[in-house]
Amino acid sequence: MQVQIKVEQCEKPYCVIHAQAQTDGIKQVAEKISMMDADGKAAVVSGWDGDYCIQVKQQQILRIYSLDKKVYFECETEDAPLLLKMRLYEFEELAERLGWTDFIRISNTDIVNLSKVKKFDMSFSGIVKVIYGDEKVAIVSRRYMNKIKDQIMTRR
């Protein structure tokens, strides 16, 4: 297979594969490339559904949360939450190490993907709700409000 690297100004690296046909081999190469970040590191998280390990791209994750001393995540590709075999702070460290800047903690038990947040509901009762995905809701802790505001302002 011939390989060519072209250096040009672009916001994020991207890959284009030129082929006469979309074969299984080409699909596998494209899938492997799509699961990497700009540094060539794996940009996936492993979630567990019973005995099945499911690889999910970081941009498909909606929310990570803890419940009953276990950590789960919701994603676009799965109907049910998947078990994440790490603590919330370990996920935060992983995200920081890999440069995943879209993830922000909104409470002691929740981390959301800001790129999947549709809106923040600032109700009259003082409770701030994060609406993400298919109108799913997570509650923001007052303790994390300033951090969230700072991160939203820097994204502009």
Short mmCIF file of N, CA and C in Angstrom, two decimals:
data_model
loop_
_atom_site.label_atom_id
_atom_site.label_comp_id
_atom_site.label_asym_id
_atom_site.label_seq_id
_atom_site.Cartn_x
_atom_site.Cartn_y
_atom_site.Cartn_z
N MET A 1 0.84 -1.17 0.00
CA MET A 1 0.00 0.00 0.00
C MET A 1 0.89 1.23 0.00
N GLN A 2 0.59 2.16 -0.84
CA GLN A 2 1.36 3.40 -0.93
C GLN A 2 0.88 4.38 0.15
N VAL A 3 1.81 5.08 0.77
CA VAL A 3 1.47 6.03 1.83
C VAL A 3 2.10 7.38 1.50
N GLN A 4 1.32 8.43 1.70
CA GLN A 4 1.81 9.79 1.46
C GLN A 4 1.35 10.67 2.61
N ILE A 5 2.26 11.48 3.14
CA ILE A 5 1.91 12.42 4.20
C ILE A 5 2.05 13.82 3.63
N LYS A 6 0.99 14.59 3.76
CA LYS A 6 0.97 15.95 3.23
C LYS A 6 0.82 16.91 4.41
N VAL A 7 1.76 17.83 4.57
CA VAL A 7 1.72 18.79 5.66
C VAL A 7 1.07 20.07 5.15
N GLU A 8 0.01 20.48 5.85
CA GLU A 8 -0.71 21.70 5.47
C GLU A 8 -1.40 22.28 6.70
N GLN A 9 -1.87 23.51 6.59
CA GLN A 9 -2.59 24.15 7.68
C GLN A 9 -3.99 23.54 7.80
N CYS A 10 -4.29 22.97 8.96
CA CYS A 10 -5.64 22.47 9.23
C CYS A 10 -5.84 22.47 10.74
N GLU A 11 -7.09 22.57 11.15
CA GLU A 11 -7.39 22.63 12.57
C GLU A 11 -7.02 21.33 13.28
N LYS A 12 -7.42 20.22 12.71
CA LYS A 12 -7.10 18.90 13.26
C LYS A 12 -6.63 18.00 12.13
N PRO A 13 -5.71 17.09 12.42
CA PRO A 13 -5.29 16.16 11.38
C PRO A 13 -6.46 15.30 10.90
N TYR A 14 -6.47 14.99 9.64
CA TYR A 14 -7.49 14.10 9.09
C TYR A 14 -6.84 13.21 8.05
N CYS A 15 -7.50 12.13 7.74
CA CYS A 15 -6.94 11.14 6.82
C CYS A 15 -7.95 10.85 5.71
N VAL A 16 -7.45 10.81 4.50
CA VAL A 16 -8.27 10.45 3.35
C VAL A 16 -7.64 9.22 2.71
N ILE A 17 -8.44 8.21 2.46
CA ILE A 17 -7.94 6.99 1.83
C ILE A 17 -8.49 6.94 0.40
N HIS A 18 -7.59 6.85 -0.57
CA HIS A 18 -7.99 6.73 -1.96
C HIS A 18 -7.87 5.26 -2.36
N ALA A 19 -8.95 4.70 -2.85
CA ALA A 19 -8.94 3.29 -3.26
C ALA A 19 -9.95 3.08 -4.39
N GLN A 20 -9.74 2.02 -5.18
CA GLN A 20 -10.68 1.72 -6.27
C GLN A 20 -11.99 1.18 -5.73
N ALA A 21 -11.92 0.50 -4.58
CA ALA A 21 -13.13 -0.07 -3.98
C ALA A 21 -13.00 -0.07 -2.46
N GLN A 22 -14.12 -0.09 -1.79
CA GLN A 22 -14.13 -0.14 -0.33
C GLN A 22 -14.12 -1.60 0.12
N THR A 23 -12.91 -2.14 0.29
CA THR A 23 -12.76 -3.54 0.67
C THR A 23 -12.78 -3.67 2.20
N ASP A 24 -12.84 -4.90 2.68
CA ASP A 24 -12.81 -5.13 4.13
C ASP A 24 -11.49 -4.64 4.73
N GLY A 25 -10.39 -4.83 4.00
CA GLY A 25 -9.08 -4.36 4.47
C GLY A 25 -9.05 -2.85 4.61
N ILE A 26 -9.60 -2.15 3.63
CA ILE A 26 -9.64 -0.69 3.68
C ILE A 26 -10.53 -0.23 4.84
N LYS A 27 -11.65 -0.92 5.06
CA LYS A 27 -12.53 -0.58 6.18
C LYS A 27 -11.81 -0.75 7.52
N GLN A 28 -11.02 -1.82 7.64
CA GLN A 28 -10.29 -2.08 8.88
C GLN A 28 -9.23 -1.00 9.13
N VAL A 29 -8.52 -0.60 8.08
CA VAL A 29 -7.52 0.46 8.21
C VAL A 29 -8.20 1.77 8.64
N ALA A 30 -9.31 2.10 8.01
CA ALA A 30 -10.04 3.33 8.34
C ALA A 30 -10.54 3.29 9.78
N GLU A 31 -11.03 2.16 10.23
CA GLU A 31 -11.52 2.02 11.61
C GLU A 31 -10.38 2.19 12.61
N LYS A 32 -9.22 1.61 12.33
CA LYS A 32 -8.07 1.74 13.23
C LYS A 32 -7.60 3.19 13.30
N ILE A 33 -7.56 3.85 12.16
CA ILE A 33 -7.14 5.26 12.14
C ILE A 33 -8.14 6.11 12.89
N SER A 34 -9.44 5.84 12.73
CA SER A 34 -10.46 6.66 13.38
C SER A 34 -10.45 6.51 14.89
N MET A 35 -9.85 5.45 15.40
CA MET A 35 -9.77 5.24 16.85
C MET A 35 -8.48 5.77 17.45
N MET A 36 -7.76 6.63 16.71
CA MET A 36 -6.53 7.24 17.21
C MET A 36 -6.71 8.74 17.34
N ASP A 37 -5.95 9.32 18.28
CA ASP A 37 -5.93 10.77 18.36
C ASP A 37 -4.81 11.30 17.47
N ALA A 38 -4.54 12.59 17.53
CA ALA A 38 -3.55 13.21 16.65
C ALA A 38 -2.13 12.70 16.89
N ASP A 39 -1.87 12.16 18.09
CA ASP A 39 -0.54 11.63 18.41
C ASP A 39 -0.42 10.14 18.13
N GLY A 40 -1.47 9.54 17.56
CA GLY A 40 -1.44 8.12 17.25
C GLY A 40 -1.80 7.22 18.42
N LYS A 41 -2.26 7.83 19.53
CA LYS A 41 -2.67 7.06 20.70
C LYS A 41 -4.11 6.60 20.51
N ALA A 42 -4.44 5.50 21.16
CA ALA A 42 -5.80 4.99 21.09
C ALA A 42 -6.75 6.00 21.71
N ALA A 43 -7.76 6.38 20.98
CA ALA A 43 -8.75 7.35 21.45
C ALA A 43 -10.07 6.64 21.74
N VAL A 44 -9.96 5.50 22.41
CA VAL A 44 -11.16 4.73 22.74
C VAL A 44 -11.17 4.41 24.23
N VAL A 45 -12.35 4.12 24.71
CA VAL A 45 -12.54 3.70 26.08
C VAL A 45 -13.24 2.35 26.03
N SER A 46 -12.83 1.44 26.90
CA SER A 46 -13.45 0.12 26.96
C SER A 46 -14.56 0.13 28.01
N GLY A 47 -15.76 -0.24 27.57
CA GLY A 47 -16.89 -0.37 28.47
C GLY A 47 -17.34 -1.82 28.51
N TRP A 48 -17.95 -2.21 29.60
CA TRP A 48 -18.34 -3.60 29.78
C TRP A 48 -19.85 -3.72 29.88
N ASP A 49 -20.38 -4.63 29.10
CA ASP A 49 -21.80 -4.98 29.14
C ASP A 49 -21.84 -6.47 29.46
N GLY A 50 -21.87 -6.80 30.75
CA GLY A 50 -21.78 -8.20 31.15
C GLY A 50 -20.40 -8.73 30.83
N ASP A 51 -20.32 -9.77 30.02
CA ASP A 51 -19.04 -10.37 29.63
C ASP A 51 -18.45 -9.74 28.38
N TYR A 52 -19.14 -8.79 27.78
CA TYR A 52 -18.70 -8.20 26.52
C TYR A 52 -17.97 -6.88 26.76
N CYS A 53 -16.80 -6.76 26.15
CA CYS A 53 -16.03 -5.53 26.20
C CYS A 53 -16.32 -4.75 24.91
N ILE A 54 -16.77 -3.54 25.05
CA ILE A 54 -17.15 -2.72 23.90
C ILE A 54 -16.24 -1.50 23.84
N GLN A 55 -15.58 -1.30 22.71
CA GLN A 55 -14.70 -0.16 22.50
C GLN A 55 -15.53 1.01 21.97
N VAL A 56 -15.41 2.16 22.63
CA VAL A 56 -16.18 3.34 22.28
C VAL A 56 -15.22 4.50 22.06
N LYS A 57 -15.40 5.23 20.97
CA LYS A 57 -14.59 6.41 20.71
C LYS A 57 -14.95 7.50 21.71
N GLN A 58 -13.96 8.28 22.08
CA GLN A 58 -14.20 9.31 23.10
C GLN A 58 -15.26 10.32 22.66
N GLN A 59 -15.37 10.60 21.38
CA GLN A 59 -16.36 11.58 20.94
C GLN A 59 -17.79 11.03 20.96
N GLN A 60 -17.95 9.73 21.21
CA GLN A 60 -19.29 9.14 21.32
C GLN A 60 -19.80 9.10 22.76
N ILE A 61 -18.92 9.40 23.71
CA ILE A 61 -19.31 9.36 25.12
C ILE A 61 -20.11 10.61 25.47
N LEU A 62 -21.25 10.40 26.12
CA LEU A 62 -22.11 11.51 26.53
C LEU A 62 -21.82 11.92 27.97
N ARG A 63 -21.76 10.93 28.86
CA ARG A 63 -21.65 11.21 30.30
C ARG A 63 -20.99 10.03 31.00
N ILE A 64 -20.19 10.32 32.02
CA ILE A 64 -19.59 9.32 32.89
C ILE A 64 -20.11 9.61 34.28
N TYR A 65 -20.56 8.60 34.99
CA TYR A 65 -21.12 8.85 36.32
C TYR A 65 -20.90 7.65 37.24
N SER A 66 -20.93 7.92 38.54
CA SER A 66 -20.81 6.83 39.51
C SER A 66 -22.17 6.58 40.15
N LEU A 67 -22.42 5.31 40.42
CA LEU A 67 -23.69 4.88 41.02
C LEU A 67 -23.42 3.59 41.76
N ASP A 68 -23.78 3.54 43.03
CA ASP A 68 -23.59 2.35 43.85
C ASP A 68 -22.15 1.84 43.82
N LYS A 69 -21.20 2.75 43.97
CA LYS A 69 -19.76 2.45 44.03
C LYS A 69 -19.20 1.85 42.74
N LYS A 70 -19.89 2.04 41.63
CA LYS A 70 -19.40 1.63 40.32
C LYS A 70 -19.46 2.83 39.39
N VAL A 71 -18.65 2.81 38.34
CA VAL A 71 -18.62 3.91 37.38
C VAL A 71 -19.14 3.41 36.04
N TYR A 72 -20.05 4.17 35.45
CA TYR A 72 -20.67 3.83 34.18
C TYR A 72 -20.51 4.98 33.21
N PHE A 73 -20.69 4.70 31.93
CA PHE A 73 -20.78 5.79 30.97
C PHE A 73 -21.89 5.53 29.96
N GLU A 74 -22.50 6.61 29.53
CA GLU A 74 -23.53 6.57 28.50
C GLU A 74 -22.88 7.00 27.21
N CYS A 75 -23.25 6.36 26.11
CA CYS A 75 -22.69 6.75 24.82
C CYS A 75 -23.77 6.69 23.75
N GLU A 76 -23.46 7.28 22.61
CA GLU A 76 -24.42 7.36 21.51
C GLU A 76 -24.71 6.01 20.88
N THR A 77 -23.76 5.09 20.93
CA THR A 77 -23.89 3.84 20.20
C THR A 77 -24.57 2.72 20.97
N GLU A 78 -24.72 2.87 22.29
CA GLU A 78 -25.30 1.81 23.11
C GLU A 78 -26.55 2.33 23.82
N ASP A 79 -27.55 1.46 23.94
CA ASP A 79 -28.79 1.85 24.62
C ASP A 79 -28.62 1.89 26.14
N ALA A 80 -27.93 0.92 26.68
CA ALA A 80 -27.74 0.83 28.13
C ALA A 80 -26.37 1.38 28.51
N PRO A 81 -26.23 1.90 29.73
CA PRO A 81 -24.91 2.36 30.19
C PRO A 81 -23.93 1.20 30.25
N LEU A 82 -22.66 1.51 30.02
CA LEU A 82 -21.60 0.51 30.07
C LEU A 82 -20.76 0.71 31.33
N LEU A 83 -20.31 -0.37 31.91
CA LEU A 83 -19.47 -0.31 33.10
C LEU A 83 -18.06 0.12 32.70
N LEU A 84 -17.53 1.10 33.40
CA LEU A 84 -16.17 1.58 33.16
C LEU A 84 -15.31 1.10 34.32
N LYS A 85 -14.28 0.35 34.02
CA LYS A 85 -13.47 -0.24 35.09
C LYS A 85 -12.36 0.71 35.52
N MET A 86 -12.75 1.92 35.89
CA MET A 86 -11.84 2.90 36.49
C MET A 86 -12.66 3.88 37.30
N ARG A 87 -12.03 4.60 38.16
CA ARG A 87 -12.69 5.62 38.98
C ARG A 87 -12.86 6.90 38.15
N LEU A 88 -13.74 7.79 38.63
CA LEU A 88 -13.95 9.05 37.91
C LEU A 88 -12.66 9.85 37.81
N TYR A 89 -11.89 9.94 38.88
CA TYR A 89 -10.66 10.72 38.82
C TYR A 89 -9.65 10.08 37.87
N GLU A 90 -9.67 8.75 37.73
CA GLU A 90 -8.78 8.08 36.78
C GLU A 90 -9.19 8.42 35.35
N PHE A 91 -10.50 8.50 35.09
CA PHE A 91 -10.95 8.91 33.76
C PHE A 91 -10.52 10.35 33.49
N GLU A 92 -10.66 11.23 34.48
CA GLU A 92 -10.22 12.62 34.30
C GLU A 92 -8.74 12.70 33.97
N GLU A 93 -7.92 11.91 34.65
CA GLU A 93 -6.49 11.88 34.37
C GLU A 93 -6.21 11.35 32.97
N LEU A 94 -6.92 10.31 32.56
CA LEU A 94 -6.78 9.76 31.21
C LEU A 94 -7.15 10.80 30.16
N ALA A 95 -8.28 11.47 30.37
CA ALA A 95 -8.74 12.49 29.42
C ALA A 95 -7.73 13.62 29.31
N GLU A 96 -7.17 14.04 30.43
CA GLU A 96 -6.18 15.12 30.41
C GLU A 96 -4.91 14.67 29.70
N ARG A 97 -4.46 13.45 29.97
CA ARG A 97 -3.25 12.92 29.35
C ARG A 97 -3.40 12.80 27.84
N LEU A 98 -4.62 12.45 27.36
CA LEU A 98 -4.85 12.28 25.93
C LEU A 98 -5.32 13.57 25.25
N GLY A 99 -5.49 14.64 26.02
CA GLY A 99 -5.90 15.91 25.44
C GLY A 99 -7.37 15.99 25.09
N TRP A 100 -8.20 15.23 25.78
CA TRP A 100 -9.65 15.26 25.56
C TRP A 100 -10.22 16.40 26.39
N THR A 101 -10.27 17.58 25.84
CA THR A 101 -10.66 18.78 26.59
C THR A 101 -12.16 18.96 26.73
N ASP A 102 -12.96 18.13 26.09
CA ASP A 102 -14.41 18.29 26.14
C ASP A 102 -15.04 17.75 27.42
N PHE A 103 -14.32 16.99 28.21
CA PHE A 103 -14.89 16.39 29.40
C PHE A 103 -14.70 17.29 30.61
N ILE A 104 -15.79 17.52 31.34
CA ILE A 104 -15.74 18.38 32.52
C ILE A 104 -16.60 17.78 33.63
N ARG A 105 -16.07 17.84 34.84
CA ARG A 105 -16.81 17.34 35.99
C ARG A 105 -17.86 18.38 36.37
N ILE A 106 -19.10 17.92 36.57
CA ILE A 106 -20.19 18.81 36.95
C ILE A 106 -20.67 18.56 38.38
N SER A 107 -20.23 17.45 38.97
CA SER A 107 -20.56 17.14 40.37
C SER A 107 -19.59 16.07 40.85
N ASN A 108 -19.72 15.68 42.10
CA ASN A 108 -18.85 14.62 42.62
C ASN A 108 -19.08 13.29 41.92
N THR A 109 -20.24 13.12 41.30
CA THR A 109 -20.58 11.84 40.68
C THR A 109 -20.72 11.89 39.17
N ASP A 110 -20.54 13.06 38.53
CA ASP A 110 -20.81 13.19 37.10
C ASP A 110 -19.72 13.95 36.35
N ILE A 111 -19.42 13.45 35.16
CA ILE A 111 -18.57 14.13 34.18
C ILE A 111 -19.36 14.11 32.87
N VAL A 112 -19.44 15.24 32.18
CA VAL A 112 -20.14 15.29 30.90
C VAL A 112 -19.18 15.68 29.79
N ASN A 113 -19.57 15.29 28.57
CA ASN A 113 -18.85 15.67 27.37
C ASN A 113 -19.48 16.97 26.88
N LEU A 114 -18.78 18.10 27.03
CA LEU A 114 -19.35 19.40 26.67
C LEU A 114 -19.76 19.48 25.20
N SER A 115 -19.10 18.73 24.34
CA SER A 115 -19.47 18.79 22.92
C SER A 115 -20.82 18.12 22.67
N LYS A 116 -21.33 17.37 23.64
CA LYS A 116 -22.63 16.70 23.50
C LYS A 116 -23.74 17.40 24.29
N VAL A 117 -23.37 18.47 25.03
CA VAL A 117 -24.36 19.21 25.81
C VAL A 117 -25.17 20.10 24.87
N LYS A 118 -26.49 19.95 24.94
CA LYS A 118 -27.36 20.78 24.10
C LYS A 118 -27.60 22.14 24.75
N LYS A 119 -27.84 22.13 26.07
CA LYS A 119 -28.07 23.40 26.76
C LYS A 119 -27.94 23.23 28.26
N PHE A 120 -27.75 24.37 28.92
CA PHE A 120 -27.75 24.43 30.37
C PHE A 120 -29.06 25.10 30.77
N ASP A 121 -29.83 24.44 31.60
CA ASP A 121 -31.12 24.97 32.06
C ASP A 121 -30.90 25.64 33.41
N MET A 122 -30.96 26.97 33.42
CA MET A 122 -30.81 27.75 34.65
C MET A 122 -32.20 28.06 35.19
N SER A 123 -32.76 27.13 35.94
CA SER A 123 -34.13 27.29 36.42
C SER A 123 -34.19 28.30 37.56
N PHE A 124 -35.40 28.70 37.90
CA PHE A 124 -35.60 29.69 38.95
C PHE A 124 -35.23 29.16 40.34
N SER A 125 -35.26 27.86 40.52
CA SER A 125 -34.98 27.29 41.84
C SER A 125 -33.50 27.28 42.18
N GLY A 126 -32.65 27.69 41.28
CA GLY A 126 -31.22 27.72 41.53
C GLY A 126 -30.52 26.44 41.12
N ILE A 127 -31.24 25.47 40.64
CA ILE A 127 -30.66 24.22 40.18
C ILE A 127 -30.30 24.37 38.71
N VAL A 128 -29.07 23.99 38.36
CA VAL A 128 -28.64 24.05 36.97
C VAL A 128 -28.65 22.63 36.42
N LYS A 129 -29.34 22.46 35.31
CA LYS A 129 -29.42 21.15 34.68
C LYS A 129 -28.65 21.18 33.37
N VAL A 130 -27.97 20.08 33.08
CA VAL A 130 -27.28 19.91 31.80
C VAL A 130 -28.16 18.99 30.97
N ILE A 131 -28.53 19.45 29.78
CA ILE A 131 -29.35 18.63 28.89
C ILE A 131 -28.45 18.18 27.75
N TYR A 132 -28.35 16.86 27.59
CA TYR A 132 -27.44 16.27 26.61
C TYR A 132 -28.13 15.10 25.92
N GLY A 133 -27.52 14.62 24.85
CA GLY A 133 -28.05 13.45 24.14
C GLY A 133 -29.50 13.64 23.74
N ASP A 134 -30.29 12.59 23.93
CA ASP A 134 -31.72 12.64 23.61
C ASP A 134 -32.51 13.17 24.79
N GLU A 135 -32.28 14.44 25.13
CA GLU A 135 -32.95 15.14 26.22
C GLU A 135 -32.74 14.48 27.58
N LYS A 136 -31.57 13.88 27.78
CA LYS A 136 -31.20 13.35 29.08
C LYS A 136 -30.72 14.51 29.95
N VAL A 137 -30.85 14.35 31.27
CA VAL A 137 -30.54 15.45 32.17
C VAL A 137 -29.57 15.00 33.26
N ALA A 138 -28.62 15.87 33.58
CA ALA A 138 -27.73 15.70 34.72
C ALA A 138 -27.75 17.01 35.50
N ILE A 139 -27.57 16.93 36.81
CA ILE A 139 -27.64 18.11 37.67
C ILE A 139 -26.22 18.59 37.98
N VAL A 140 -26.02 19.91 37.89
CA VAL A 140 -24.73 20.53 38.18
C VAL A 140 -24.67 20.88 39.66
N SER A 141 -23.58 20.52 40.29
CA SER A 141 -23.35 20.90 41.67
C SER A 141 -22.88 22.34 41.71
N ARG A 142 -23.34 23.10 42.71
CA ARG A 142 -22.92 24.50 42.83
C ARG A 142 -21.41 24.61 43.01
N ARG A 143 -20.83 23.60 43.62
CA ARG A 143 -19.39 23.59 43.86
C ARG A 143 -18.59 23.66 42.56
N TYR A 144 -19.15 23.13 41.46
CA TYR A 144 -18.43 23.07 40.19
C TYR A 144 -18.85 24.16 39.19
N MET A 145 -19.76 25.05 39.59
CA MET A 145 -20.28 26.06 38.66
C MET A 145 -19.19 26.97 38.10
N ASN A 146 -18.30 27.47 38.95
CA ASN A 146 -17.26 28.38 38.46
C ASN A 146 -16.32 27.70 37.47
N LYS A 147 -15.97 26.45 37.75
CA LYS A 147 -15.11 25.70 36.83
C LYS A 147 -15.79 25.52 35.48
N ILE A 148 -17.08 25.23 35.50
CA ILE A 148 -17.83 25.04 34.26
C ILE A 148 -17.91 26.35 33.48
N LYS A 149 -18.21 27.44 34.18
CA LYS A 149 -18.27 28.75 33.52
C LYS A 149 -16.94 29.10 32.87
N ASP A 150 -15.84 28.85 33.60
CA ASP A 150 -14.51 29.14 33.05
C ASP A 150 -14.23 28.33 31.79
N GLN A 151 -14.56 27.05 31.83
CA GLN A 151 -14.29 26.19 30.68
C GLN A 151 -15.16 26.58 29.48
N ILE A 152 -16.41 26.96 29.74
CA ILE A 152 -17.29 27.36 28.64
C ILE A 152 -16.78 28.66 28.01
N MET A 153 -16.33 29.59 28.84
CA MET A 153 -15.82 30.86 28.32
C MET A 153 -14.55 30.67 27.49
N THR A 154 -13.70 29.73 27.86
CA THR A 154 -12.46 29.53 27.11
C THR A 154 -12.71 28.80 25.80
N ARG A 155 -13.86 28.16 25.65
CA ARG A 155 -14.18 27.43 24.41
C ARG A 155 -14.67 28.35 23.31
N ARG A 156 -15.04 29.56 23.63
CA ARG A 156 -15.59 30.48 22.64
C ARG A 156 -14.64 30.77 21.53
#
